[in-house]
Short mmCIF file of C-alpha atoms and ligand atoms in Angstrom, two decimals:
data_model
loop_
_atom_site.label_atom_id
_atom_site.label_comp_id
_atom_site.label_asym_id
_atom_site.label_seq_id
_atom_site.Cartn_x
_atom_site.Cartn_y
_atom_site.Cartn_z
CA MET A 1 -1.43 4.96 -12.26
CA ALA A 2 1.54 6.50 -9.73
CA ILE A 3 1.20 9.36 -8.24
CA ALA A 4 4.22 11.79 -8.31
CA VAL A 5 7.68 11.30 -5.82
CA GLU A 6 7.95 14.25 -3.97
CA PRO A 7 12.04 15.03 -4.01
CA ASN A 8 12.96 14.34 -0.70
CA PRO A 9 15.99 17.56 -0.52
CA LEU A 10 17.64 15.24 1.62
CA ARG A 11 18.05 12.29 -0.96
CA ALA A 12 17.69 15.08 -3.89
CA GLY A 13 21.02 14.39 -6.04
CA LEU A 14 21.45 10.25 -4.24
CA ARG A 15 19.31 8.19 -6.22
CA LEU A 16 16.36 8.43 -8.94
CA ALA A 17 13.14 8.91 -7.90
CA ARG A 18 11.63 6.95 -10.21
CA LEU A 19 7.96 6.32 -9.57
CA PRO A 20 7.36 2.52 -7.77
CA ASP A 21 5.30 0.09 -10.32
CA PRO A 22 1.26 -0.36 -9.27
CA ALA A 23 2.46 -3.31 -7.00
CA ALA A 24 0.55 -5.99 -4.09
CA MET A 25 2.38 -6.30 -1.42
CA VAL A 26 2.10 -10.06 0.47
CA ILE A 27 2.85 -9.92 3.94
CA PHE A 28 3.68 -13.55 5.36
CA GLY A 29 3.64 -12.68 9.32
CA GLY A 30 0.98 -10.41 8.48
CA THR A 31 -0.29 -9.95 12.05
CA GLY A 32 3.24 -10.68 13.63
CA ASP A 33 5.31 -8.05 15.62
CA LEU A 34 7.15 -6.93 12.71
CA ALA A 35 4.31 -6.19 10.70
CA SER A 36 2.93 -4.31 13.21
CA ARG A 37 5.60 -2.37 14.49
CA LYS A 38 7.19 -1.52 11.62
CA LEU A 39 5.98 -2.22 8.08
CA LEU A 40 3.21 -1.08 8.74
CA PRO A 41 3.08 2.23 10.58
CA ALA A 42 6.46 2.73 7.66
CA LEU A 43 4.36 2.28 4.94
CA TYR A 44 1.66 4.12 6.21
CA ASP A 45 4.52 7.07 6.82
CA LEU A 46 4.51 6.39 2.33
CA ALA A 47 0.96 7.18 2.29
CA ARG A 48 1.46 9.61 4.63
CA GLN A 49 4.15 11.47 1.76
CA ARG A 50 2.75 10.41 -0.80
CA LEU A 51 4.60 8.08 -2.13
CA LEU A 52 3.28 4.38 -2.75
CA PRO A 53 1.86 4.20 -6.44
CA GLN A 54 -2.06 4.59 -6.09
CA ALA A 55 -3.28 1.20 -7.73
CA PHE A 56 -1.29 -0.40 -4.39
CA CYS A 57 -2.28 -2.68 -2.04
CA VAL A 58 -0.97 -4.94 1.26
CA VAL A 59 -2.44 -8.64 2.46
CA GLY A 60 -1.54 -10.00 4.98
CA VAL A 61 -0.67 -13.50 5.58
CA GLY A 62 -1.46 -15.50 8.26
CA ARG A 63 -2.42 -18.19 10.84
CA ALA A 64 -5.42 -16.73 12.80
CA ASP A 65 -8.42 -16.32 10.29
CA MET A 66 -9.67 -12.76 10.96
CA THR A 67 -11.74 -10.81 8.33
CA ASP A 68 -10.62 -7.29 6.63
CA ALA A 69 -12.33 -5.23 9.05
CA GLY A 70 -10.42 -7.18 12.03
CA TYR A 71 -7.23 -6.16 10.08
CA ARG A 72 -8.04 -2.87 9.51
CA GLN A 73 -8.24 -2.48 13.26
CA HIS A 74 -5.59 -4.80 14.61
CA LEU A 75 -3.48 -2.54 12.01
CA HIS A 76 -5.10 1.17 12.69
CA ASP A 77 -3.69 0.09 17.30
CA ALA A 78 -0.52 -0.63 15.81
CA VAL A 79 -0.29 1.94 13.46
CA ALA A 80 -1.75 4.60 16.09
CA GLU A 81 1.27 3.60 18.15
CA HIS A 82 4.42 2.85 16.06
CA SER A 83 4.20 5.73 12.99
CA ARG A 84 6.67 8.49 13.85
CA SER A 85 3.86 11.35 12.66
CA ARG A 86 1.96 10.52 15.92
CA PRO A 87 -1.16 11.32 16.21
CA ILE A 88 -1.81 9.32 12.85
CA ASP A 89 -3.91 11.79 10.09
CA GLU A 90 -7.24 9.45 10.43
CA ASP A 91 -8.10 10.82 7.01
CA VAL A 92 -4.64 9.80 5.29
CA TRP A 93 -5.04 6.24 7.80
CA SER A 94 -8.99 5.42 6.13
CA SER A 95 -8.12 5.73 2.44
CA PHE A 96 -5.17 2.94 3.20
CA ALA A 97 -7.25 1.09 5.28
CA GLU A 98 -9.21 0.78 2.14
CA ARG A 99 -5.95 -0.91 0.01
CA LEU A 100 -5.02 -3.41 3.60
CA PHE A 101 -6.95 -7.12 2.84
CA TYR A 102 -6.08 -10.15 5.07
CA VAL A 103 -6.24 -13.92 3.89
CA SER A 104 -5.32 -17.33 6.44
CA VAL A 105 -3.21 -19.53 4.99
CA LYS A 106 -2.12 -22.57 7.14
CA GLU A 107 0.76 -25.78 5.97
CA ASP A 108 0.14 -25.15 2.54
CA GLN A 109 -3.69 -24.56 2.58
CA GLY A 110 -5.26 -20.62 1.95
CA TYR A 111 -2.85 -19.99 -1.10
CA ASP A 112 -5.62 -21.14 -3.35
CA ASP A 113 -7.82 -18.50 -2.35
CA LEU A 114 -4.43 -16.08 -1.97
CA LYS A 115 -4.31 -16.32 -5.18
CA ARG A 116 -7.51 -16.29 -6.65
CA ARG A 117 -8.00 -12.31 -3.78
CA LEU A 118 -4.86 -11.32 -5.56
CA ALA A 119 -6.66 -11.69 -9.23
CA ASP A 120 -9.08 -10.25 -8.19
CA LEU A 121 -7.62 -7.50 -6.74
CA ASP A 122 -5.26 -7.47 -8.78
CA GLY A 123 -8.79 -6.55 -11.54
CA GLU A 124 -10.01 -4.42 -8.79
CA LEU A 125 -7.74 -1.84 -8.50
CA GLY A 126 -5.43 -2.01 -11.29
CA THR A 127 -2.53 -3.46 -9.56
CA ASP A 128 -1.00 -5.31 -13.07
CA GLY A 129 -0.84 -8.98 -11.77
CA ASP A 130 2.96 -7.30 -9.83
CA ARG A 131 3.87 -8.39 -6.62
CA LEU A 132 6.97 -7.46 -3.84
CA PHE A 133 6.02 -10.83 -1.31
CA TYR A 134 7.74 -10.20 2.48
CA LEU A 135 9.11 -12.87 4.56
CA ALA A 136 8.54 -12.13 8.59
CA THR A 137 7.64 -14.80 9.51
CA PRO A 138 9.66 -16.90 11.97
CA PRO A 139 12.68 -18.25 9.33
CA ALA A 140 12.50 -22.14 10.08
CA ALA A 141 8.88 -21.14 7.92
CA TYR A 142 10.65 -19.34 4.90
CA ALA A 143 11.10 -22.57 3.19
CA SER A 144 8.06 -23.80 2.64
CA ILE A 145 6.19 -20.69 2.30
CA VAL A 146 8.72 -20.45 -0.96
CA ARG A 147 7.55 -23.50 -2.48
CA SER A 148 4.22 -23.41 -1.59
CA LEU A 149 4.51 -20.10 -3.90
CA GLY A 150 6.08 -21.66 -6.73
CA ARG A 151 3.74 -24.47 -6.96
CA HIS A 152 0.68 -22.22 -6.76
CA GLU A 153 2.07 -19.89 -9.33
CA LEU A 154 1.99 -17.03 -7.29
CA ALA A 155 5.61 -15.39 -7.98
CA HIS A 156 5.25 -15.88 -12.13
CA ASN A 157 2.44 -14.66 -14.14
CA GLY A 158 3.31 -13.73 -17.93
CA THR A 159 4.92 -10.51 -17.83
CA SER A 160 4.34 -9.07 -14.94
CA TRP A 161 7.31 -8.86 -11.85
CA SER A 162 7.53 -10.39 -8.64
CA ARG A 163 10.31 -9.89 -5.60
CA ILE A 164 10.40 -10.83 -2.32
CA VAL A 165 11.68 -9.69 0.87
CA VAL A 166 12.98 -11.86 3.65
CA GLU A 167 13.84 -10.37 6.56
CA LYS A 168 16.63 -11.37 8.70
CA PRO A 169 18.27 -13.85 10.02
CA PHE A 170 19.16 -15.24 6.37
CA GLY A 171 20.72 -18.12 7.95
CA ARG A 172 22.40 -19.52 11.60
CA ASP A 173 25.59 -20.07 9.42
CA LEU A 174 27.03 -20.18 5.88
CA GLU A 175 26.29 -23.90 5.67
CA SER A 176 22.07 -23.43 6.22
CA ALA A 177 22.55 -19.56 4.23
CA ARG A 178 23.36 -21.76 1.58
CA SER A 179 20.41 -23.54 1.50
CA LEU A 180 18.25 -21.14 1.79
CA SER A 181 19.61 -19.08 -0.85
CA GLN A 182 18.76 -22.74 -3.14
CA ALA A 183 15.85 -22.25 -1.52
CA LEU A 184 14.45 -19.22 -2.89
CA HIS A 185 16.05 -20.07 -6.26
CA GLU A 186 13.64 -22.74 -6.77
CA VAL A 187 11.29 -19.98 -6.84
CA PHE A 188 12.68 -16.91 -7.72
CA ALA A 189 15.55 -15.44 -9.31
CA GLU A 190 18.86 -13.46 -7.36
CA ASP A 191 18.33 -10.55 -8.56
CA GLU A 192 14.05 -10.26 -7.47
CA ILE A 193 15.23 -11.85 -4.19
CA PHE A 194 15.91 -8.25 -1.44
CA ARG A 195 17.87 -9.57 2.02
CA ILE A 196 16.56 -7.10 4.24
CA ASP A 197 19.51 -5.58 6.89
CA HIS A 198 18.00 -2.15 7.98
CA TYR A 199 20.68 -1.00 8.64
CA LEU A 200 21.35 0.26 4.91
CA GLY A 201 17.90 2.21 5.15
CA LYS A 202 19.30 4.23 8.03
CA GLU A 203 19.74 8.01 6.48
CA THR A 204 23.15 8.01 8.42
CA VAL A 205 24.33 5.24 7.31
CA GLN A 206 23.32 5.33 2.57
CA ASN A 207 25.37 8.49 3.81
CA ILE A 208 28.87 7.27 5.02
CA LEU A 209 28.43 6.54 0.95
CA VAL A 210 28.02 10.35 0.62
CA LEU A 211 30.96 11.68 2.66
CA ARG A 212 33.50 9.17 0.89
CA TYR A 213 32.18 9.97 -2.70
CA ALA A 214 31.06 13.29 -2.96
CA ASN A 215 33.65 14.49 -1.07
CA SER A 216 36.97 15.11 -2.39
CA ILE A 217 38.63 15.70 0.97
CA PHE A 218 37.73 12.76 2.75
CA GLU A 219 39.26 9.79 -0.51
CA PRO A 220 43.47 10.72 -0.30
CA VAL A 221 43.19 10.20 3.48
CA TRP A 222 40.85 7.30 4.23
CA ASN A 223 43.64 4.71 3.70
CA ARG A 224 46.29 2.87 5.48
CA ARG A 225 49.62 6.00 5.25
CA TYR A 226 47.00 7.88 7.00
CA VAL A 227 44.32 5.98 9.37
CA ASP A 228 45.95 3.99 12.89
CA HIS A 229 42.86 2.37 12.65
CA VAL A 230 38.86 2.36 13.40
CA GLN A 231 36.52 1.47 15.94
CA ILE A 232 32.99 0.11 15.10
CA THR A 233 30.16 0.45 18.49
CA VAL A 234 27.31 -0.62 18.28
CA ALA A 235 26.16 0.17 21.61
CA GLU A 236 22.68 -0.88 23.54
CA SER A 237 21.49 0.19 26.85
CA LEU A 238 18.59 -2.26 26.89
CA GLY A 239 19.02 -6.05 27.36
CA VAL A 240 16.83 -8.82 25.12
CA GLU A 241 13.98 -9.53 27.79
CA GLU A 242 10.88 -9.31 25.11
CA ARG A 243 12.84 -11.77 23.37
CA THR A 244 14.44 -14.59 25.47
CA GLU A 245 13.94 -17.96 23.48
CA TYR A 246 14.74 -16.45 19.92
CA TYR A 247 18.24 -14.13 21.01
CA ASP A 248 19.64 -16.98 23.07
CA ARG A 249 19.62 -19.02 20.53
CA ALA A 250 20.93 -16.31 18.46
CA GLY A 251 24.05 -14.87 20.68
CA ALA A 252 25.25 -11.11 19.30
CA MET A 253 27.39 -12.41 17.14
CA ARG A 254 24.39 -13.82 14.85
CA ASP A 255 21.42 -10.96 15.69
CA VAL A 256 23.82 -7.26 15.29
CA VAL A 257 27.55 -8.71 14.43
CA GLN A 258 26.96 -11.12 11.10
CA ASN A 259 24.83 -8.40 9.51
CA HIS A 260 24.99 -4.71 10.67
CA LEU A 261 28.18 -4.36 12.02
CA LEU A 262 29.32 -6.02 8.90
CA GLN A 263 27.49 -3.13 7.18
CA LEU A 264 29.09 -1.22 8.50
CA PHE A 265 32.61 -2.01 8.16
CA ALA A 266 31.93 -3.32 4.99
CA LEU A 267 30.93 0.74 3.66
CA VAL A 268 33.31 2.00 5.19
CA ALA A 269 36.69 0.41 3.93
CA MET A 270 35.29 -0.93 0.07
CA GLU A 271 37.01 0.60 -2.90
CA PRO A 272 35.50 3.16 -4.53
CA PRO A 273 32.30 1.40 -6.20
CA ALA A 274 32.49 2.40 -10.68
CA ALA A 275 28.34 3.63 -11.03
CA PHE A 276 25.81 4.59 -7.73
CA ASP A 277 23.85 0.58 -8.91
CA ALA A 278 22.68 -2.24 -7.31
CA ASN A 279 26.03 -4.43 -8.69
CA ALA A 280 28.66 -2.05 -8.29
CA VAL A 281 27.98 -0.81 -4.79
CA ARG A 282 28.03 -4.90 -2.91
CA ASP A 283 30.65 -5.94 -5.43
CA GLU A 284 32.78 -3.04 -3.98
CA LYS A 285 31.57 -4.39 -0.59
CA VAL A 286 32.35 -8.63 -1.42
CA LYS A 287 35.74 -7.85 -2.00
CA ALA A 288 35.68 -5.61 1.62
CA LEU A 289 34.99 -8.68 3.95
CA ARG A 290 36.19 -11.22 1.39
CA ALA A 291 39.57 -9.01 1.77
CA ILE A 292 38.93 -9.50 5.75
CA ARG A 293 41.60 -12.29 7.15
CA LYS A 294 40.52 -14.85 8.46
CA THR A 295 40.43 -16.24 11.35
CA THR A 296 41.65 -19.99 12.77
CA THR A 297 40.93 -21.28 15.91
CA ALA A 298 43.40 -21.19 16.62
CA ASP A 299 43.33 -17.38 16.95
CA VAL A 300 40.03 -17.26 17.46
CA GLY A 301 41.41 -15.89 21.98
CA ASP A 302 43.91 -12.79 19.32
CA ARG A 303 40.38 -11.44 17.10
CA ALA A 304 37.78 -11.98 18.99
CA VAL A 305 35.74 -11.75 23.03
CA ARG A 306 33.09 -12.17 24.36
CA GLY A 307 30.73 -11.22 27.34
CA GLN A 308 27.43 -11.90 28.66
CA TYR A 309 25.77 -9.25 31.17
CA ALA A 310 25.60 -9.65 34.60
CA ALA A 311 23.27 -7.02 36.98
CA GLY A 312 23.83 -4.31 36.71
CA PHE A 313 22.35 -0.28 36.43
CA ILE A 314 21.96 1.72 33.32
CA GLU A 315 20.70 5.57 33.86
CA GLY A 316 20.70 4.58 37.68
CA GLU A 317 18.01 2.45 37.42
CA PRO A 318 19.34 -1.91 38.91
CA VAL A 319 18.34 -4.25 36.01
CA THR A 320 18.66 -7.67 35.50
CA GLY A 321 21.99 -10.19 34.25
CA TYR A 322 20.87 -12.26 31.18
CA HIS A 323 21.20 -15.43 33.24
CA ASP A 324 18.53 -14.17 35.96
CA LEU A 325 15.76 -14.14 32.82
CA ALA A 326 13.71 -16.57 33.45
CA GLU A 327 13.44 -18.16 30.05
CA VAL A 328 17.46 -18.15 30.15
CA PRO A 329 18.62 -21.88 30.31
CA PRO A 330 20.93 -21.74 33.52
CA GLU A 331 24.13 -23.60 31.05
CA SER A 332 23.29 -20.70 28.42
CA HIS A 333 27.25 -19.18 27.00
CA THR A 334 25.02 -17.07 24.81
CA GLU A 335 27.19 -14.09 24.30
CA THR A 336 25.25 -10.70 25.19
CA PHE A 337 28.82 -8.67 23.99
CA VAL A 338 31.61 -9.14 21.16
CA ALA A 339 34.56 -7.29 20.29
CA LEU A 340 36.64 -8.01 16.87
CA LYS A 341 39.58 -7.18 16.05
CA LEU A 342 39.57 -7.30 11.82
CA PHE A 343 42.45 -6.99 9.64
CA VAL A 344 42.19 -6.45 5.77
CA ASP A 345 44.66 -7.53 3.15
CA ASN A 346 44.63 -5.36 0.76
CA TRP A 347 47.00 -2.52 -0.80
CA ARG A 348 44.49 0.04 1.01
CA TRP A 349 44.04 -1.06 4.53
CA GLU A 350 47.13 -3.90 5.54
CA GLY A 351 48.67 -3.13 8.57
CA THR A 352 45.28 -0.89 9.62
CA PRO A 353 42.78 -2.50 11.77
CA PHE A 354 39.68 -2.26 12.17
CA TYR A 355 37.63 -2.74 15.68
CA LEU A 356 34.23 -4.01 15.92
CA ARG A 357 32.22 -4.05 19.12
CA HIS A 358 28.83 -4.22 19.76
CA GLY A 359 26.40 -5.49 22.98
CA LYS A 360 23.66 -5.36 25.02
CA ARG A 361 23.38 -3.80 28.68
CA LEU A 362 25.84 -1.52 27.54
CA PRO A 363 25.89 2.50 28.87
CA LYS A 364 24.26 4.30 26.38
CA ARG A 365 22.83 4.13 23.01
CA SER A 366 25.39 5.12 20.87
CA THR A 367 26.00 3.44 16.93
CA GLU A 368 29.61 5.39 15.26
CA ILE A 369 31.74 5.14 13.44
CA ALA A 370 35.49 6.25 14.22
CA ILE A 371 38.92 7.27 12.58
CA ARG A 372 41.36 7.52 14.60
CA PHE A 373 44.21 9.45 12.34
CA ARG A 374 48.37 9.48 13.28
CA SER A 375 49.76 11.47 14.62
CA VAL A 376 52.43 13.15 13.23
CA PRO A 377 55.17 12.60 11.22
CA HIS A 378 57.63 15.07 13.18
CA GLN A 379 55.98 16.89 16.29
CA LEU A 380 57.46 20.80 16.53
CA PHE A 381 55.45 20.85 20.42
CA SER A 382 56.35 19.74 22.81
CA GLU A 383 55.50 16.86 25.12
CA GLU A 384 54.23 19.35 27.17
CA GLN A 385 52.93 21.60 25.09
CA ARG A 386 50.35 19.05 23.57
CA GLU A 387 49.43 17.48 26.84
CA GLY A 388 45.67 18.17 25.56
CA LEU A 389 45.79 17.60 22.55
CA GLU A 390 44.53 13.86 20.83
CA PRO A 391 44.91 12.32 17.90
CA ASN A 392 42.39 12.98 15.02
CA THR A 393 39.15 11.27 14.39
CA LEU A 394 37.04 11.88 12.10
CA VAL A 395 32.79 10.13 14.34
CA LEU A 396 30.25 9.29 12.32
CA ARG A 397 27.34 9.11 14.30
CA ILE A 398 24.67 7.25 12.69
CA GLN A 399 22.56 7.39 16.74
CA PRO A 400 20.90 8.72 17.90
CA GLU A 401 22.99 11.92 17.40
CA GLU A 402 23.28 11.96 14.06
CA GLY A 403 26.15 13.85 12.61
CA ILE A 404 29.77 13.64 11.84
CA SER A 405 32.08 15.39 14.28
CA LEU A 406 36.72 15.61 13.36
CA LYS A 407 38.29 16.79 16.11
CA PHE A 408 41.52 18.35 15.78
CA GLY A 409 43.75 19.57 18.10
CA ALA A 410 44.12 23.93 18.48
CA LYS A 411 45.28 26.71 20.18
CA VAL A 412 44.64 27.48 24.02
CA PRO A 413 43.86 31.86 23.32
CA VAL A 414 46.26 32.30 26.10
CA GLN A 415 50.24 33.24 26.36
CA GLY A 416 51.85 30.68 25.16
CA VAL A 417 51.42 27.55 23.04
CA ARG A 418 49.02 24.88 25.19
CA ILE A 419 47.36 22.45 22.25
CA ARG A 420 43.39 21.59 22.82
CA SER A 421 41.71 19.02 21.14
CA VAL A 422 38.61 20.56 19.68
CA ALA A 423 35.41 19.51 17.40
CA MET A 424 34.44 21.00 14.22
CA ASP A 425 30.91 19.18 14.65
CA PHE A 426 27.91 18.77 11.91
CA VAL A 427 24.60 17.70 13.49
CA TYR A 428 21.24 16.07 11.31
CA GLY A 429 18.86 17.31 13.01
CA ALA A 430 20.15 21.39 12.88
CA SER A 431 21.12 21.05 9.29
CA PHE A 432 18.33 19.81 7.75
CA LEU A 433 14.98 20.81 8.96
CA VAL A 434 13.11 17.69 8.38
CA ASP A 435 12.87 14.07 10.00
CA ALA A 436 14.87 10.99 8.66
CA PRO A 437 12.68 8.22 7.29
CA ASP A 438 12.90 5.68 8.93
CA ALA A 439 14.84 3.13 7.08
CA TYR A 440 11.80 0.84 7.12
CA GLU A 441 10.56 3.45 4.83
CA THR A 442 13.21 4.07 2.54
CA LEU A 443 13.86 -0.36 2.22
CA LEU A 444 10.03 -0.52 1.40
CA LEU A 445 10.08 1.93 -1.01
CA ASP A 446 13.11 0.51 -3.29
CA ALA A 447 11.93 -3.00 -2.76
CA LEU A 448 9.01 -0.97 -4.82
CA ARG A 449 10.95 0.17 -6.81
CA GLY A 450 13.32 -2.58 -7.68
CA ASP A 451 16.05 -1.21 -6.17
CA ALA A 452 18.17 -3.64 -4.90
CA THR A 453 21.32 -1.72 -3.94
CA LEU A 454 20.41 -1.23 -0.18
CA PHE A 455 19.77 -4.93 0.22
CA THR A 456 22.03 -7.91 0.64
CA ARG A 457 22.88 -10.29 -2.42
CA GLN A 458 24.57 -14.08 -1.76
CA ASP A 459 27.93 -13.53 -1.58
CA GLU A 460 28.06 -11.19 0.83
CA VAL A 461 25.95 -12.51 2.98
CA GLU A 462 28.11 -16.02 2.28
CA GLU A 463 30.83 -13.59 3.48
CA GLN A 464 29.34 -12.27 6.70
CA TRP A 465 28.93 -15.61 7.99
CA ARG A 466 32.56 -17.09 6.25
CA LEU A 467 33.62 -14.84 8.76
CA VAL A 468 32.23 -15.17 12.06
CA ASP A 469 31.76 -19.37 12.30
CA PRO A 470 35.20 -19.64 13.15
CA ILE A 471 35.06 -17.77 15.73
CA LEU A 472 31.08 -19.39 17.07
CA GLU A 473 32.93 -22.44 16.67
CA ALA A 474 35.65 -21.74 18.08
CA TRP A 475 33.36 -20.17 21.23
CA ARG A 476 30.46 -23.40 21.24
CA ALA A 477 32.90 -25.75 21.73
CA ALA A 478 35.33 -23.68 24.96
CA PRO A 479 33.41 -25.06 27.90
CA ASP A 480 34.11 -21.91 29.67
CA ALA A 481 31.09 -19.24 30.28
CA PRO A 482 31.17 -15.93 28.45
CA PRO A 483 33.31 -13.28 30.65
CA SER A 484 31.01 -11.83 32.87
CA TYR A 485 29.86 -7.46 32.53
CA ALA A 486 28.19 -5.71 34.70
CA ALA A 487 24.38 -3.95 32.99
CA GLY A 488 25.84 -0.28 32.68
CA SER A 489 29.66 -0.80 32.00
CA TRP A 490 31.04 -1.53 28.62
CA GLY A 491 31.52 -4.68 28.62
CA PRO A 492 33.74 -7.42 29.47
CA THR A 493 37.21 -6.44 31.78
CA GLU A 494 39.17 -8.98 28.83
CA ALA A 495 37.41 -6.25 26.06
CA ASP A 496 40.21 -3.86 27.65
CA ALA A 497 42.86 -5.83 27.97
CA PHE A 498 42.29 -6.69 23.65
CA ILE A 499 42.32 -3.09 22.21
CA GLU A 500 45.06 -2.47 25.12
CA ARG A 501 47.96 -5.05 23.94
CA ASP A 502 47.58 -2.57 20.89
CA GLY A 503 48.22 0.88 22.89
CA ARG A 504 45.42 1.59 21.96
CA ARG A 505 41.83 2.29 24.31
CA TRP A 506 37.98 2.50 22.89
CA ARG A 507 36.58 5.11 22.50
CA GLN A 508 33.71 6.14 25.13
CA PRO A 509 30.85 7.48 22.80
C1 LIG B 601 17.75 -6.41 15.81
C2 LIG B 601 17.89 -7.39 16.48
O1 LIG B 601 18.02 -6.43 14.35
O2 LIG B 601 18.78 -4.81 15.09
C3 LIG B 601 18.11 -6.62 17.74
O3 LIG B 601 17.81 -7.88 15.73
C4 LIG B 601 18.72 -4.82 17.99
O4 LIG B 601 18.86 -7.33 18.82
C5 LIG B 601 18.36 -3.68 16.53
O5 LIG B 601 18.87 -4.22 18.93
C6 LIG B 601 19.35 -2.57 16.96
O6 LIG B 601 18.93 -2.36 15.73
P1 LIG B 601 18.66 0.08 16.28
O7 LIG B 601 17.79 0.09 14.71
O8 LIG B 601 18.23 0.08 16.94
O9 LIG B 601 19.62 0.31 15.72
#
């Protein structure tokens, strides 16, 4: 029997708080970095808030030989370090830890042990045969794990449900994404596949939908008639140090732009869905992605800029350049910065460009969406009077200082007319005196409830690749190295020139 879900005032009215069913969650890559840093801390935090079903267990799967006790000890330290409520509550931990188990699986060996173990746990804990599988291994292992699940009949057992959560990267181009979906479909139906993009679990990202569709004042101006352009920035001050091997093969486009950044784009650009359910919301996101004008190899130069960070300073501290990292091959052209200009060829957005930007080693960590409105049609005030006036801008601050601000012109309180831009500010933390849940808490709970609204559907992921593939291909074929930028700057000068050609400038978040 599941215990009651505590109503969370932040999410009240957003989605139906349905109790998660009893279930066993099986994490492949159970001893890996993602499990230790994100998944288990999120599950512990859900347990602390009594949001997990009472009949619930986690079975970690890995290649190492380890006992349940050893696994629990390993995770205790990881959770103590990464939970959002530190120090952890040892009483909560003890009862949570009793539901953690470990099974060793090597290649195709061990799946029968896993099956037996799960059947035993169903009997002991009442998990009912319901399974949430989670692929948190390196992506190269995904297809073979799924085939083994099928071969050993682990995925479907009679009346129970089975779902699978798949971590990014989902493929490295359209073709590989399709063949991964095909491998998954051999065992799971599309509505049992939960492709995770943790940006969708962030409260402020979900709030984009609330802002647009729970309020009447924004939607009438959310279009080409009123919006001059949109800027979406995902800036990070961190470099890639510990993940060089992965990153050098991926680059900024595959790592962040193809998924997180395009998700933000889709939520801003989409049409209102007919219902707040998984397929209606995702249908609209897919339509928005489809409406993006395709970039051909010939116009990559006008639509995209890449860059790679060189040595520089972050918050006054010297940092090394990408190329100086020991594991980076000297000939690496991997981009650590991307800027894109997207045109959305539909009724709402024709002629309003979306500028997207992401980079490592930029001056600060900041994710924001800025909707820049057009100037008034007729200027009543003289140029001198409106010297301090900037165009109206609505800024959705996704992180770290979550909130929304609207910039508008106000009269300076002096004799005569002088206009200056001021901001009307909503600060999440000040209005809601609760800590927002971590994205993984939200997404794991949704996967347990079977709500796929915040997960990426196959056609969505394919549209994302369709968009970035020609750009990646043009860059791969280009003989020149990406332009460099000093760590701690806002990217290569080419990125400034790129937007300034259109008579616009990047915002400084
Ligand atoms: C991950 C990328 O998906 O997202 C990382 O692999 C990136 O390179 C991270 O740093 C950004 O996530 P967040 O939540 O820190 O903005």
